[in-house]
PDB file of C-alpha atoms in Angstrom:
ATOM      1  CA  UNK A   1      -0.858  25.713  14.998  1.00  0.00           C
ATOM      2  CA  UNK A   2       2.648  24.369  15.151  1.00  0.00           C
ATOM      3  CA  UNK A   3       5.459  26.417  13.623  1.00  0.00           C
ATOM      4  CA  UNK A   4       8.863  25.139  12.464  1.00  0.00           C
ATOM      5  CA  UNK A   5      11.533  27.778  11.753  1.00  0.00           C
ATOM      6  CA  UNK A   6      14.571  26.913   9.670  1.00  0.00           C
ATOM      7  CA  UNK A   7      17.222  28.465   7.473  1.00  0.00           C
ATOM      8  CA  UNK A   8      19.533  29.964  10.075  1.00  0.00           C
ATOM      9  CA  UNK A   9      23.287  29.529   9.951  1.00  0.00           C
ATOM     10  CA  UNK A  10      26.626  31.255   9.788  1.00  0.00           C
ATOM     11  CA  UNK A  11      27.095  33.902   7.193  1.00  0.00           C
ATOM     12  CA  UNK A  12      29.709  36.565   6.535  1.00  0.00           C
ATOM     13  CA  UNK A  13      28.893  40.260   6.846  1.00  0.00           C
ATOM     14  CA  UNK A  14      27.218  41.421   3.609  1.00  0.00           C
ATOM     15  CA  UNK A  15      25.791  37.969   2.969  1.00  0.00           C
ATOM     16  CA  UNK A  16      22.255  36.694   2.709  1.00  0.00           C
ATOM     17  CA  UNK A  17      20.021  34.126   4.329  1.00  0.00           C
ATOM     18  CA  UNK A  18      16.401  33.137   3.852  1.00  0.00           C
ATOM     19  CA  UNK A  19      14.505  31.938   6.876  1.00  0.00           C
ATOM     20  CA  UNK A  20      11.417  29.779   6.539  1.00  0.00           C
ATOM     21  CA  UNK A  21       8.572  29.238   8.984  1.00  0.00           C
ATOM     22  CA  UNK A  22       6.323  26.303   8.082  1.00  0.00           C
ATOM     23  CA  UNK A  23       3.022  25.881   9.817  1.00  0.00           C
ATOM     24  CA  UNK A  24       0.914  22.823  10.428  1.00  0.00           C
ATOM     25  CA  UNK A  25      -2.238  21.961  12.348  1.00  0.00           C
ATOM     26  CA  UNK A  26      -4.555  24.806  11.395  1.00  0.00           C
ATOM     27  CA  UNK A  27      -5.251  26.807   8.259  1.00  0.00           C
ATOM     28  CA  UNK A  28      -2.110  28.845   7.704  1.00  0.00           C
ATOM     29  CA  UNK A  29      -3.977  31.523   5.732  1.00  0.00           C
ATOM     30  CA  UNK A  30      -5.971  32.406   8.832  1.00  0.00           C
ATOM     31  CA  UNK A  31      -2.912  33.816  10.578  1.00  0.00           C
ATOM     32  CA  UNK A  32      -0.764  36.840  10.199  1.00  0.00           C
ATOM     33  CA  UNK A  33       2.861  36.054  10.646  1.00  0.00           C
ATOM     34  CA  UNK A  34       5.759  37.828  12.247  1.00  0.00           C
ATOM     35  CA  UNK A  35       9.456  37.438  12.807  1.00  0.00           C
ATOM     36  CA  UNK A  36      11.166  38.489  16.001  1.00  0.00           C
ATOM     37  CA  UNK A  37      14.740  38.072  17.150  1.00  0.00           C
ATOM     38  CA  UNK A  38      16.511  37.800  20.437  1.00  0.00           C
ATOM     39  CA  UNK A  39      20.132  38.074  21.431  1.00  0.00           C
ATOM     40  CA  UNK A  40      21.628  36.854  24.699  1.00  0.00           C
ATOM     41  CA  UNK A  41      20.757  39.206  27.505  1.00  0.00           C
ATOM     42  CA  UNK A  42      18.433  41.307  25.396  1.00  0.00           C
ATOM     43  CA  UNK A  43      14.666  41.382  25.037  1.00  0.00           C
ATOM     44  CA  UNK A  44      13.027  39.817  21.999  1.00  0.00           C
ATOM     45  CA  UNK A  45      12.569  42.459  19.306  1.00  0.00           C
ATOM     46  CA  UNK A  46      10.297  42.850  16.394  1.00  0.00           C
ATOM     47  CA  UNK A  47      11.759  42.347  12.878  1.00  0.00           C
ATOM     48  CA  UNK A  48       8.875  42.150  10.408  1.00  0.00           C
ATOM     49  CA  UNK A  49       5.261  41.080  10.007  1.00  0.00           C
ATOM     50  CA  UNK A  50       2.934  40.175   7.191  1.00  0.00           C
ATOM     51  CA  UNK A  51      -0.853  40.028   7.259  1.00  0.00           C
ATOM     52  CA  UNK A  52      -2.745  36.829   6.527  1.00  0.00           C
ATOM     53  CA  UNK A  53      -3.372  37.872   2.940  1.00  0.00           C
ATOM     54  CA  UNK A  54       0.125  39.179   2.377  1.00  0.00           C
ATOM     55  CA  UNK A  55      -1.282  42.567   1.574  1.00  0.00           C
ATOM     56  CA  UNK A  56       0.320  44.396   4.493  1.00  0.00           C
ATOM     57  CA  UNK A  57       3.898  44.204   5.696  1.00  0.00           C
ATOM     58  CA  UNK A  58       5.720  46.080   8.389  1.00  0.00           C
ATOM     59  CA  UNK A  59       9.417  46.273   9.281  1.00  0.00           C
ATOM     60  CA  UNK A  60      11.590  47.361  12.122  1.00  0.00           C
ATOM     61  CA  UNK A  61      13.815  50.299  11.181  1.00  0.00           C
ATOM     62  CA  UNK A  62      16.800  47.993  11.392  1.00  0.00           C
ATOM     63  CA  UNK A  63      15.270  45.695   8.791  1.00  0.00           C
ATOM     64  CA  UNK A  64      13.949  48.221   6.232  1.00  0.00           C
ATOM     65  CA  UNK A  65      15.740  48.028   2.869  1.00  0.00           C
ATOM     66  CA  UNK A  66      17.582  44.801   3.770  1.00  0.00           C
ATOM     67  CA  UNK A  67      14.901  42.261   4.815  1.00  0.00           C
ATOM     68  CA  UNK A  68      11.811  41.108   2.997  1.00  0.00           C
ATOM     69  CA  UNK A  69       9.000  39.176   4.554  1.00  0.00           C
ATOM     70  CA  UNK A  70       6.733  37.118   2.398  1.00  0.00           C
ATOM     71  CA  UNK A  71       4.396  34.165   2.536  1.00  0.00           C
ATOM     72  CA  UNK A  72       3.144  31.336   0.365  1.00  0.00           C
ATOM     73  CA  UNK A  73      -0.226  30.259   1.682  1.00  0.00           C
ATOM     74  CA  UNK A  74      -0.209  27.256  -0.667  1.00  0.00           C
ATOM     75  CA  UNK A  75       2.927  26.023   1.060  1.00  0.00           C
ATOM     76  CA  UNK A  76       1.884  27.022   4.579  1.00  0.00           C
ATOM     77  CA  UNK A  77       5.163  28.906   4.852  1.00  0.00           C
ATOM     78  CA  UNK A  78       6.349  32.383   5.692  1.00  0.00           C
ATOM     79  CA  UNK A  79       9.762  33.585   4.709  1.00  0.00           C
ATOM     80  CA  UNK A  80      12.280  36.243   5.774  1.00  0.00           C
ATOM     81  CA  UNK A  81      14.811  37.079   3.126  1.00  0.00           C
ATOM     82  CA  UNK A  82      17.738  38.823   4.789  1.00  0.00           C
ATOM     83  CA  UNK A  83      20.315  40.598   2.684  1.00  0.00           C
ATOM     84  CA  UNK A  84      23.408  42.686   3.525  1.00  0.00           C
ATOM     85  CA  UNK A  85      23.604  41.058   6.886  1.00  0.00           C
ATOM     86  CA  UNK A  86      25.535  42.766   9.659  1.00  0.00           C
ATOM     87  CA  UNK A  87      27.079  41.542  12.866  1.00  0.00           C
ATOM     88  CA  UNK A  88      24.288  43.159  14.817  1.00  0.00           C
ATOM     89  CA  UNK A  89      21.756  40.895  13.053  1.00  0.00           C
ATOM     90  CA  UNK A  90      23.181  37.942  14.966  1.00  0.00           C
ATOM     91  CA  UNK A  91      20.380  36.496  17.029  1.00  0.00           C
ATOM     92  CA  UNK A  92      17.932  33.664  17.382  1.00  0.00           C
ATOM     93  CA  UNK A  93      15.030  34.387  15.045  1.00  0.00           C
ATOM     94  CA  UNK A  94      11.522  33.329  15.988  1.00  0.00           C
ATOM     95  CA  UNK A  95       8.410  33.193  13.908  1.00  0.00           C
ATOM     96  CA  UNK A  96       4.998  33.775  15.348  1.00  0.00           C
ATOM     97  CA  UNK A  97       1.425  33.316  14.234  1.00  0.00           C
ATOM     98  CA  UNK A  98      -1.390  35.646  15.177  1.00  0.00           C
ATOM     99  CA  UNK A  99      -5.125  35.961  14.590  1.00  0.00           C
ATOM    100  CA  UNK A 100      -4.736  39.701  14.825  1.00  0.00           C
ATOM    101  CA  UNK A 101      -4.780  41.257  11.356  1.00  0.00           C
ATOM    102  CA  UNK A 102      -1.762  43.521  11.958  1.00  0.00           C
ATOM    103  CA  UNK A 103      -0.097  42.042  15.059  1.00  0.00           C
ATOM    104  CA  UNK A 104       2.120  44.846  16.287  1.00  0.00           C
ATOM    105  CA  UNK A 105       2.816  43.460  19.747  1.00  0.00           C
ATOM    106  CA  UNK A 106       4.375  40.209  20.967  1.00  0.00           C
ATOM    107  CA  UNK A 107       1.260  39.621  23.064  1.00  0.00           C
ATOM    108  CA  UNK A 108      -0.720  39.422  19.761  1.00  0.00           C
ATOM    109  CA  UNK A 109       0.997  36.210  18.800  1.00  0.00           C
ATOM    110  CA  UNK A 110      -0.677  33.007  20.006  1.00  0.00           C
ATOM    111  CA  UNK A 111       1.884  30.598  18.609  1.00  0.00           C
ATOM    112  CA  UNK A 112       5.683  30.642  18.300  1.00  0.00           C
ATOM    113  CA  UNK A 113       8.259  28.481  16.589  1.00  0.00           C
ATOM    114  CA  UNK A 114      11.318  27.189  18.286  1.00  0.00           C
ATOM    115  CA  UNK A 115      13.758  29.685  16.814  1.00  0.00           C
ATOM    116  CA  UNK A 116      16.625  29.404  14.330  1.00  0.00           C
ATOM    117  CA  UNK A 117      20.105  30.879  15.054  1.00  0.00           C
ATOM    118  CA  UNK A 118      21.624  33.356  12.653  1.00  0.00           C
ATOM    119  CA  UNK A 119      25.264  34.199  13.180  1.00  0.00           C
ATOM    120  CA  UNK A 120      26.887  36.938  11.136  1.00  0.00           C
ATOM    121  CA  UNK A 121      30.625  36.800  11.452  1.00  0.00           C
ATOM    122  CA  UNK A 122      33.728  36.847   9.348  1.00  0.00           C
TER     123      UNK A 122
END
């Protein structure tokens, strides 16, 4: 499956962004989806995941209460709504697709998008 991430940009602290990850090539509803992020010089870190049905979601502690992951299987798209953004949320955000029901490790993801840059700065 091919993944296209979009929606990144420059936002002020306290602002919001919604990232999208659109899939093509294989049935989107067969895959659980996750968002990871990576800053320069740091390892890629987990942000959120959603199961193929949308019935299960998981969040990193840093994302709880501020970010919401969702999906629309009819649109072959997963979303990450990010509110109350902080400077430390600045990173390149990657979406991944996994055949594992609850993909809790990076190694569970078979496919990755190209990343979209989020910059939180005043």
